[in-house]
Structure formats: structure tokens, C-alpha cells
mmCIF file of C-alpha atoms and ligand atoms in Angstrom:
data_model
loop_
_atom_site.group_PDB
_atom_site.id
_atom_site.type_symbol
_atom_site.label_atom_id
_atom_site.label_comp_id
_atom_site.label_asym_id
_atom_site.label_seq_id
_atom_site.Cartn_x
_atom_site.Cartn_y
_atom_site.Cartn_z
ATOM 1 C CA UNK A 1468 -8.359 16.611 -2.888
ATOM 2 C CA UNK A 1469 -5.086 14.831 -4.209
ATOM 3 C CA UNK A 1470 -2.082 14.591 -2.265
ATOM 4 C CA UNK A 1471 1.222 14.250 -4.248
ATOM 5 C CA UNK A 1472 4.104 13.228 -2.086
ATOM 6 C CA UNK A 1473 7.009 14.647 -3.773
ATOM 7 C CA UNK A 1474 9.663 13.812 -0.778
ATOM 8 C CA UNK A 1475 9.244 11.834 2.102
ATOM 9 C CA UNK A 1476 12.854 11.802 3.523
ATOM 10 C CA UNK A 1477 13.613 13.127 6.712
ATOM 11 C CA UNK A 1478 16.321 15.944 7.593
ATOM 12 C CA UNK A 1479 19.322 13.856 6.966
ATOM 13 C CA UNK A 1480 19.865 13.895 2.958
ATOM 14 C CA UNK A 1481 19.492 10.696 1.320
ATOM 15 C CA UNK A 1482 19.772 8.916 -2.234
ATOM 16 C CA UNK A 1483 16.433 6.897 -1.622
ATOM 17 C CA UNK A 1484 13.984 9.837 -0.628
ATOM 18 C CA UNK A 1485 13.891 13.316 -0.933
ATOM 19 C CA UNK A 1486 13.516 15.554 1.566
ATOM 20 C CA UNK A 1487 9.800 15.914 2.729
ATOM 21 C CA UNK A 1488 6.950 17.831 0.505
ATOM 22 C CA UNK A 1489 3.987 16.945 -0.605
ATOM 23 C CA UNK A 1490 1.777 19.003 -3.392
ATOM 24 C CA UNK A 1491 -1.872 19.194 -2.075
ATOM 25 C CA UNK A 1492 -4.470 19.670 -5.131
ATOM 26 C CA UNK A 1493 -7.778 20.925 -4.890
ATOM 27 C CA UNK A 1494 -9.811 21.808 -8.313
ATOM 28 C CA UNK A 1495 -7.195 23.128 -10.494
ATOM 29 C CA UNK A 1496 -5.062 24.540 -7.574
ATOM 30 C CA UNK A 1497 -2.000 22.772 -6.697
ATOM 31 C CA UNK A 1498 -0.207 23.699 -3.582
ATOM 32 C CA UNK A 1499 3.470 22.374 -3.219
ATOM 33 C CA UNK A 1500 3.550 22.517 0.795
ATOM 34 C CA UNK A 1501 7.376 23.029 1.719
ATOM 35 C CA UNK A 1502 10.313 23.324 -0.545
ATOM 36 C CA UNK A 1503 13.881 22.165 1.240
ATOM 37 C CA UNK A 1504 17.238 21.379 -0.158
ATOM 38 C CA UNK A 1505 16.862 19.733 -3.534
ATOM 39 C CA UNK A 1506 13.141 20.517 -4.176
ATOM 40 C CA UNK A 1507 13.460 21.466 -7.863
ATOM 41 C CA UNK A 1508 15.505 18.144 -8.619
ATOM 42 C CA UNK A 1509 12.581 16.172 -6.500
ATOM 43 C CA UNK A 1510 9.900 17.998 -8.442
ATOM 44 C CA UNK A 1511 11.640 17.252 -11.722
ATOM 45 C CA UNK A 1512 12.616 12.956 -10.592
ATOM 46 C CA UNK A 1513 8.459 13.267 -10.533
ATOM 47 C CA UNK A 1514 7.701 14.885 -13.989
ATOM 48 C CA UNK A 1515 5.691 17.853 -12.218
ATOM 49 C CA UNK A 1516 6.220 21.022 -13.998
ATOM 50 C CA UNK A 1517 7.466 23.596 -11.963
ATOM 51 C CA UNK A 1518 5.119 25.793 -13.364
ATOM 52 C CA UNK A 1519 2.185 24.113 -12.661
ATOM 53 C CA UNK A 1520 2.874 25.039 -9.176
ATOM 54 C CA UNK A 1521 0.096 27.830 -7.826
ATOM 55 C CA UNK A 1522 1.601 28.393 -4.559
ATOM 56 C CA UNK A 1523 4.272 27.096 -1.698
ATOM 57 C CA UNK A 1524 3.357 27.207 2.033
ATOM 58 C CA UNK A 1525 6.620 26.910 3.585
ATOM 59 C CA UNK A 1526 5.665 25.130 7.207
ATOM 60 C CA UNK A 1527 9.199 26.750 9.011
ATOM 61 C CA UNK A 1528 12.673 27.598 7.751
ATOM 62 C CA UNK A 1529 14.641 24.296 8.700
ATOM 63 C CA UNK A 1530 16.931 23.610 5.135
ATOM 64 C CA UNK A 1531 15.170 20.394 4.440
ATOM 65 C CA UNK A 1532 11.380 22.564 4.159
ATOM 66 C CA UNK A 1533 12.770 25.832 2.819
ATOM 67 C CA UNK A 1534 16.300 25.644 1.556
ATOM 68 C CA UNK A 1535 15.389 24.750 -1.778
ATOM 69 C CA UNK A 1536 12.802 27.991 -2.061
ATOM 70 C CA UNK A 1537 15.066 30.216 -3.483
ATOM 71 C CA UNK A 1538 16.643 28.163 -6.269
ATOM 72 C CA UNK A 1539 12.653 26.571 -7.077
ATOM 73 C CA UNK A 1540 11.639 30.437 -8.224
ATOM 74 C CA UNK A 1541 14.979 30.646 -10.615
ATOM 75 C CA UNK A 1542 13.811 27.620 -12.127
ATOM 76 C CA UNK A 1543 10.471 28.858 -12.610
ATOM 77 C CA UNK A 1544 11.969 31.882 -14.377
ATOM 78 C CA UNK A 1545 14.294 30.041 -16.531
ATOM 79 C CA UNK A 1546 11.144 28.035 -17.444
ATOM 80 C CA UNK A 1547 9.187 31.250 -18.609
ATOM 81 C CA UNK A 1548 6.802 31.547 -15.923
ATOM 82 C CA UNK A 1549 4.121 33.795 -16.181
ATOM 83 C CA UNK A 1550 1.618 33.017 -13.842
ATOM 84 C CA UNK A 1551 1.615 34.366 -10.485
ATOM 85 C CA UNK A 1552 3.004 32.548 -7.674
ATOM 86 C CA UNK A 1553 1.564 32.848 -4.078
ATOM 87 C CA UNK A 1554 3.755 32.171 -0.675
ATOM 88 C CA UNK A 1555 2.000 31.726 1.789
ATOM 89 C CA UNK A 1556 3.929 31.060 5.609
ATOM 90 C CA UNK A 1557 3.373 32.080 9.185
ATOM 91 C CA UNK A 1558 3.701 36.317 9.026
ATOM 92 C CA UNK A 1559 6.645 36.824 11.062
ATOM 93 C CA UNK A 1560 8.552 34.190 8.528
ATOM 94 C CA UNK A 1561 7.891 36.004 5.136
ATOM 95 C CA UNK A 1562 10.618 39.195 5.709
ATOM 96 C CA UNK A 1563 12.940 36.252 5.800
ATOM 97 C CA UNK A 1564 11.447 34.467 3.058
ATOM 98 C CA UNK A 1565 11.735 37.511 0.963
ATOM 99 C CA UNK A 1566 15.319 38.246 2.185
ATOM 100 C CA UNK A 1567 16.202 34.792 1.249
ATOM 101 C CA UNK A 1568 15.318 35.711 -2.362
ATOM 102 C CA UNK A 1569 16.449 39.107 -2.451
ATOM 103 C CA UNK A 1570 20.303 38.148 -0.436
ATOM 104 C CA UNK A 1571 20.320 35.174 -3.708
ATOM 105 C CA UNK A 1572 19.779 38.634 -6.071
ATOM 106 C CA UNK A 1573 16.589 37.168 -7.174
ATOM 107 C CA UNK A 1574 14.648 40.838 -7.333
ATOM 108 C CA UNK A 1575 10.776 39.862 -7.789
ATOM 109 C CA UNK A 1576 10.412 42.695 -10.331
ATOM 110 C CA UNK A 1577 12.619 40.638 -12.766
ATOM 111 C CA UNK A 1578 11.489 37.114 -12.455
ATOM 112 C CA UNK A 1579 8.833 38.098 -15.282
ATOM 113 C CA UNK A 1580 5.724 36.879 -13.129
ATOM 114 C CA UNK A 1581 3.958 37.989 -10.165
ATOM 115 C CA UNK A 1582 5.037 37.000 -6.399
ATOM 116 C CA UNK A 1583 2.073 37.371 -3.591
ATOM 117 C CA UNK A 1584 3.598 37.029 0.033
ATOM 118 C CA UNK A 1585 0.497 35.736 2.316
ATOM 119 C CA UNK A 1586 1.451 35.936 5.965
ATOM 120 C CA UNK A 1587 -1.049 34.372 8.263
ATOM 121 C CA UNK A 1588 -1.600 34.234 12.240
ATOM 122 C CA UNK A 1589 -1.757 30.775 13.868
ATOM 123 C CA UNK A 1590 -5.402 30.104 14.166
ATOM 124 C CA UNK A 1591 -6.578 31.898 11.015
ATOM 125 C CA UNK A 1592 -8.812 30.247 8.580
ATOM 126 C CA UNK A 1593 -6.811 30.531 5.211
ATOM 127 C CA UNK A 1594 -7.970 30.841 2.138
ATOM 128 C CA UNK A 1595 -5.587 29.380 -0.255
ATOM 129 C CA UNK A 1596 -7.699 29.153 -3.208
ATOM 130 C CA UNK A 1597 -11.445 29.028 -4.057
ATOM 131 C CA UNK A 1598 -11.539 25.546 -3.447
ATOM 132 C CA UNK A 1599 -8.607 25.272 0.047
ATOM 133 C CA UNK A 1600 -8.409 26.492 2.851
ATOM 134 C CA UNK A 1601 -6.640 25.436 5.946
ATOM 135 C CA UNK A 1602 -5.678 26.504 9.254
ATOM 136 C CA UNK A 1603 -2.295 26.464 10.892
ATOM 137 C CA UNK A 1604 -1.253 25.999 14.614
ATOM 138 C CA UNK A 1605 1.776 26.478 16.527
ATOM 139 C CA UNK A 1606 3.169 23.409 17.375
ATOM 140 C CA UNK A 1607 6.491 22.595 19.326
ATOM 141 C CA UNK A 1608 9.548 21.773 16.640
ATOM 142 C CA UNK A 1609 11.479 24.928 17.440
ATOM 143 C CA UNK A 1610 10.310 25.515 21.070
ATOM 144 C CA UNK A 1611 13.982 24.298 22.063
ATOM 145 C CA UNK A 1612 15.582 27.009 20.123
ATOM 146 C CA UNK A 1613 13.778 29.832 21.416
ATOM 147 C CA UNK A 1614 16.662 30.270 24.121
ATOM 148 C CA UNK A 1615 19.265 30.547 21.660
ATOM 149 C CA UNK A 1616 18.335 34.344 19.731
ATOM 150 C CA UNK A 1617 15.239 35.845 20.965
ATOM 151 C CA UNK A 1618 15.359 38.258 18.145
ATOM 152 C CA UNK A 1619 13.845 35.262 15.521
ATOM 153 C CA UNK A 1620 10.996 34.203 15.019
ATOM 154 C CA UNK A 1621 10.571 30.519 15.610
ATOM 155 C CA UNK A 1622 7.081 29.681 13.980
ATOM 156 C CA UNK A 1623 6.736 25.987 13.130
ATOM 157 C CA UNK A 1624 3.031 24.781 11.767
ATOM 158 C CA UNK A 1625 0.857 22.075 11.838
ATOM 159 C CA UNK A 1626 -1.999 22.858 9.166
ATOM 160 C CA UNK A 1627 -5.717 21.227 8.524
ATOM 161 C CA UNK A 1628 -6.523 21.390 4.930
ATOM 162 C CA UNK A 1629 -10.121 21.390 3.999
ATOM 163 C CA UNK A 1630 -11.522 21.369 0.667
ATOM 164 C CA UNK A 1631 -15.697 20.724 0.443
ATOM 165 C CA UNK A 1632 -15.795 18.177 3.424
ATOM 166 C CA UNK A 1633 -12.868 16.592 3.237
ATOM 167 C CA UNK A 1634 -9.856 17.087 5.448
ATOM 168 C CA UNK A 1635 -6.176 16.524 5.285
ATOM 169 C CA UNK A 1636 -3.736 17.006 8.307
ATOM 170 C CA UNK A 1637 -0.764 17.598 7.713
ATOM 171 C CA UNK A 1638 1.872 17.493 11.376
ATOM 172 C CA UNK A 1639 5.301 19.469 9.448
ATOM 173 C CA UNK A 1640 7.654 18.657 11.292
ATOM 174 C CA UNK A 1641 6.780 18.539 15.469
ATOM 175 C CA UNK A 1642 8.182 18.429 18.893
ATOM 176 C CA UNK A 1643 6.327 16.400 20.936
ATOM 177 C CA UNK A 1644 3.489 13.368 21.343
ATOM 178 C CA UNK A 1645 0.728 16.261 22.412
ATOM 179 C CA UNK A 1646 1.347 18.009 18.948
ATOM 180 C CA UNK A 1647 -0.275 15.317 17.482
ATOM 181 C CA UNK A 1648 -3.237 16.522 18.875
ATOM 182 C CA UNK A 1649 -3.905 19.868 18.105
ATOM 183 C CA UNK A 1650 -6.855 19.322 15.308
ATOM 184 C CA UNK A 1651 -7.952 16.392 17.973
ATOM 185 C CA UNK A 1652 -11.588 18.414 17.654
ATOM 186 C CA UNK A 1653 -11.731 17.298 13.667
ATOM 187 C CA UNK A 1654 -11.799 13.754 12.812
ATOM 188 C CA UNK A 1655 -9.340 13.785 9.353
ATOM 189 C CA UNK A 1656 -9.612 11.653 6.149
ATOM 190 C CA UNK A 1657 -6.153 11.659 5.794
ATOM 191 C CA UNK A 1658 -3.511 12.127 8.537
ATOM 192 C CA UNK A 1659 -0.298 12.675 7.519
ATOM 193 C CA UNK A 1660 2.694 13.018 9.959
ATOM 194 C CA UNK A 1661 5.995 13.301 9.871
ATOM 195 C CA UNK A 1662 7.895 10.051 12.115
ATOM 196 C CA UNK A 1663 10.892 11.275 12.689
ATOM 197 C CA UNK A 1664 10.259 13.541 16.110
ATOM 198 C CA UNK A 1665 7.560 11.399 17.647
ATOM 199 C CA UNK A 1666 7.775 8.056 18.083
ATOM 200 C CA UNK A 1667 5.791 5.435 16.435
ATOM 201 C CA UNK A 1668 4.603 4.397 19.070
ATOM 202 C CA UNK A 1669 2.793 7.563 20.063
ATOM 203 C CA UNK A 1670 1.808 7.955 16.153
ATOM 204 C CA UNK A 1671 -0.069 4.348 17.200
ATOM 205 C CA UNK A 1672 -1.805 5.931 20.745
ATOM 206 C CA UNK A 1673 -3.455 8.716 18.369
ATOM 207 C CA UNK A 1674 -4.856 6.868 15.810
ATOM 208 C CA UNK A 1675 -6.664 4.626 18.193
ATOM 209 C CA UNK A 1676 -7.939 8.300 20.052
ATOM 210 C CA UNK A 1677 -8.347 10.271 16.977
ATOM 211 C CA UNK A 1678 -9.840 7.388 14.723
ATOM 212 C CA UNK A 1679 -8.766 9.093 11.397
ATOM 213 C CA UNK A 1680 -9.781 7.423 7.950
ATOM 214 C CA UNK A 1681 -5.954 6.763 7.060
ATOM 215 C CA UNK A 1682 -2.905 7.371 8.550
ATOM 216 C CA UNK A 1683 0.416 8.279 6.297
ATOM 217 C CA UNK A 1684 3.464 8.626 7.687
ATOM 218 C CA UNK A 1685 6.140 10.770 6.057
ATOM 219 C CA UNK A 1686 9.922 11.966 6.955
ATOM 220 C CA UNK A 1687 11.203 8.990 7.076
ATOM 221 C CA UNK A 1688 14.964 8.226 8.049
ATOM 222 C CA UNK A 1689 16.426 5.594 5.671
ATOM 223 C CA UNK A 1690 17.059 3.357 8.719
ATOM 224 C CA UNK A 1691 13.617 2.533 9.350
ATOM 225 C CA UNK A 1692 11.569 3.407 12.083
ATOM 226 C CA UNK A 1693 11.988 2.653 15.343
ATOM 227 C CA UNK A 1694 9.279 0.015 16.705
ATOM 228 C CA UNK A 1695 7.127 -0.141 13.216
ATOM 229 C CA UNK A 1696 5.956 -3.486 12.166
ATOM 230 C CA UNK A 1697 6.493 -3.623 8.770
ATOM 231 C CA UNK A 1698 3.480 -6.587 8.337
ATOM 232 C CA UNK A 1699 1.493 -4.676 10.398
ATOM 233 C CA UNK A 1700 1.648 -1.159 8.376
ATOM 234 C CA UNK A 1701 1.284 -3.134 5.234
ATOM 235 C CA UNK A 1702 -1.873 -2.489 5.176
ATOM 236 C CA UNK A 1703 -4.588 0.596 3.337
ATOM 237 C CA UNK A 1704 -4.993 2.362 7.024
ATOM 238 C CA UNK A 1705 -1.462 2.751 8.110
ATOM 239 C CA UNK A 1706 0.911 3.549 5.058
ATOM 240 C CA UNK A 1707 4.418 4.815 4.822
ATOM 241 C CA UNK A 1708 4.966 7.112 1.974
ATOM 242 C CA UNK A 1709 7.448 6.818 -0.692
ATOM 243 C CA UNK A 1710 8.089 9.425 -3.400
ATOM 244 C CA UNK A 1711 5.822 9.825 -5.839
ATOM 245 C CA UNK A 1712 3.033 8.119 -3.522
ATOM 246 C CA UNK A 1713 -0.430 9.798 -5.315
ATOM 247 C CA UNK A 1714 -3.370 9.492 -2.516
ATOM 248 C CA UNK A 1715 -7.019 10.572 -3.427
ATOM 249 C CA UNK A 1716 -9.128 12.099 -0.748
ATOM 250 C CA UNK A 1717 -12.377 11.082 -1.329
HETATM 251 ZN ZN1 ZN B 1037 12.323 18.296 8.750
#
């Protein structure tokens, strides 16, 4: 596996990082994992074609993972797509996801290549391509919004990637310290989580529980981040991403 971090900003838009994605390749498969505000731009700053892209898993509809979805399928039209595209997001997400194309007049039957909507249930092994497959769980981001309109659905991931016996975590965007934890049976390669909801001092506590190989934090504020040691992260176990950061998984 390959992970491509394509933004590494947190929800506050910034001119030094773009808001965070991150492609995750496996074999010839490359799966751009969120696509916010600005994600064609980011994917272009990068050189990545926007066709080379075999699917988007879209983690939950915050702007800064999905508000760039919409305007990322135009482009691939205008750049004479033919492939098909795969979405994959949590099942009670994708009538949104479509209506978000379909309420920006972007009609599948005219973008000139296939669209595959793959909803999944929390739990699921999914099979993203011959080579990936990952599981999602529920974690906490949106569990404060729930009072506000019961009629949405407020699905918010945390996924395990695992291609041959390698395994990537990757925390989207999370609520609380204990969400760190919900893989805590599999011991990951690469860890990847977002430092913008937990602090990095409980980012700290679960590396020395969970032991993984490397630790990469992500969704960064352009302040800093609270606590960090900047000597002490400099370092190949504990990095903070930057755009365009390419990490192997071997
Ligand atoms: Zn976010």
C-alpha cells in the first residue's frame, strides 16, 4: 500500500494546507478517501490526474471531506473520463451524496462514464478492490448533532484498510479520546489520525497502548498543535503530514 496525502489541513481553510484527504493505493487501485472544499485544486497543486482516481470514500458530509465531491466529478467530465468511478460511503449518506450531484444538475447519465454508489453498514468488511478492503466503524464526530434534526443521518467513520497483511488506520475526523480505540484489537502499520478533535496528548496515551509501527498525524490547524514537541515528533515514528507527504506501507 501507498498513502498519498493530498490535504492535511484541518476544517478552517488555509493557504498552507489543504483540507484533509489522502489517496490510499493498493495494486493499480487508487482510492482518494474524502473530497472537501477545494479537492480538485489540491489534487491538481499535486500533479494527480483526476482521472486516475478509481473511487472516493467520503468518511461524513462536513464541507472540508465532501464539499468538493460535486465539482471533483465535473472535472472528471471535462477531462473525458471514461472509466467508471465508484463511491463508496456509509448507506444512509449516499441519497445525499447523489442529491448533492443531481441539486448541482450533474445527471450521472451525462457525465459520459459510469458512477457505482457502494453503501456499506458499520462493521462490514468492504471490498474496495481486488487488492483493499477495509472496514468502517461509527465513531463519535457528529454524536453532538444528533439533537439538532433527527431526520439525518449522522454517520461519521473511522476505517481499517487492509491490503495482503498490511494495515492502515485511518481516524476521519473523531469525537473523543476512546475513538481512538476502536481497531484497538489490530495492531496497524500505519496510524493515521486526524489532531484536531483529540488532543495530542491522548494521540501520545494510544500509541504507547496500541504500539502501532508509525504514527501520522493529519488535520492540522495552521497554529500548531497544542502540547506537540516539535524535536520530539521529528522523528520516523511520530510524523506530521504535509501535502504531498508519499508514505509506503511495507
Ligand atoms: Zn474535518
Amino acid at each position: 500500500m501507498k498513502i498519498t496525502f493530498i490535504g492535511t489541513g484541518s476544517g478552517k481553510t488555509s493557504l498552507n494546507r489543504f483540507h484533509s484527504s489522502l489517496i490510499i493505493s493498493a495494486g493499480s487501485y487508487d482510492l482518494l478517501v474524502d473530497a472537501g472544499d477545494s479537492i480538485s485544486r489540491a489534487l491538481l497543486s499535486q500533479n494527480i490526474p483526476y482521472n486516475s482516481i478509481n473511487g472516493i470514500l467520503i468518511t461524513h458530509l462536513h464541507p472540508d471531506h465532501s464539499g468538493g465531491f460535486a465539482a471533483l466529478i465535473v472535472q472528471m467530465k471535462m477531462n473525458n473520463r471514461k472509466e467508471p468511478l465508484v463511491i463508496f460511503s456509509h448507506h444512509t449518506l449516499i441519497g445525499t451524496l447523489k442529491n448533492f450531484l443531481s441539486f448541482s444538475y450533474i445527471f450521472t447519465e451525462r457525465m459520459g462514464f459510469p458512477i457505482h454508489f457502494t453503501g456499506f453498514n458499520f462493521d462490514d468488511e468492504i471490498q474496495i478492490s481486488r487488492e483493499l478492503y477495509c472496514i468502517a466503524k461509527k465513531n463519535s464526530h457528529l454524536q453532538e448533532d444528533e439533537r439538532y434534526d433527527p431526520s439525518l443521518s449522522y454517520a461519521s467513520g473511522s476505517f481499517l484498510f487492509k491490503s495482503l497483511d498490511k494495515i492502515v488506520y485511518y481516524s476521519g475526523d473523531l469525537g473523543s479520546p476512546e475513538d481512538l480505540y476502536l481497531f484497538k484489537e489490530h495492531k496497524a502499520d500505519v496510524f493515521i489520525t486526524e489532531a484536531v478533535h483529540v488532543s495530542y496528548d491522548s494521540i501520545l496515551k494510544m500509541s504507547l497502548k496500541l504500539k502501532p509501527a508509525k504514527v501520522i498525524l493529519t488535520h492540522l490547524p495552521d497554529e500548531g498543535i497544542p502540547g506537540i514537541n516539535p524535536k520530539r515528533t521529528k522523528n520516523d515514528y511520530m510524523i506530521i503530514a504535509e501535502d504531498g507527504l508519499v508514505v509506503s506501507v511495507k
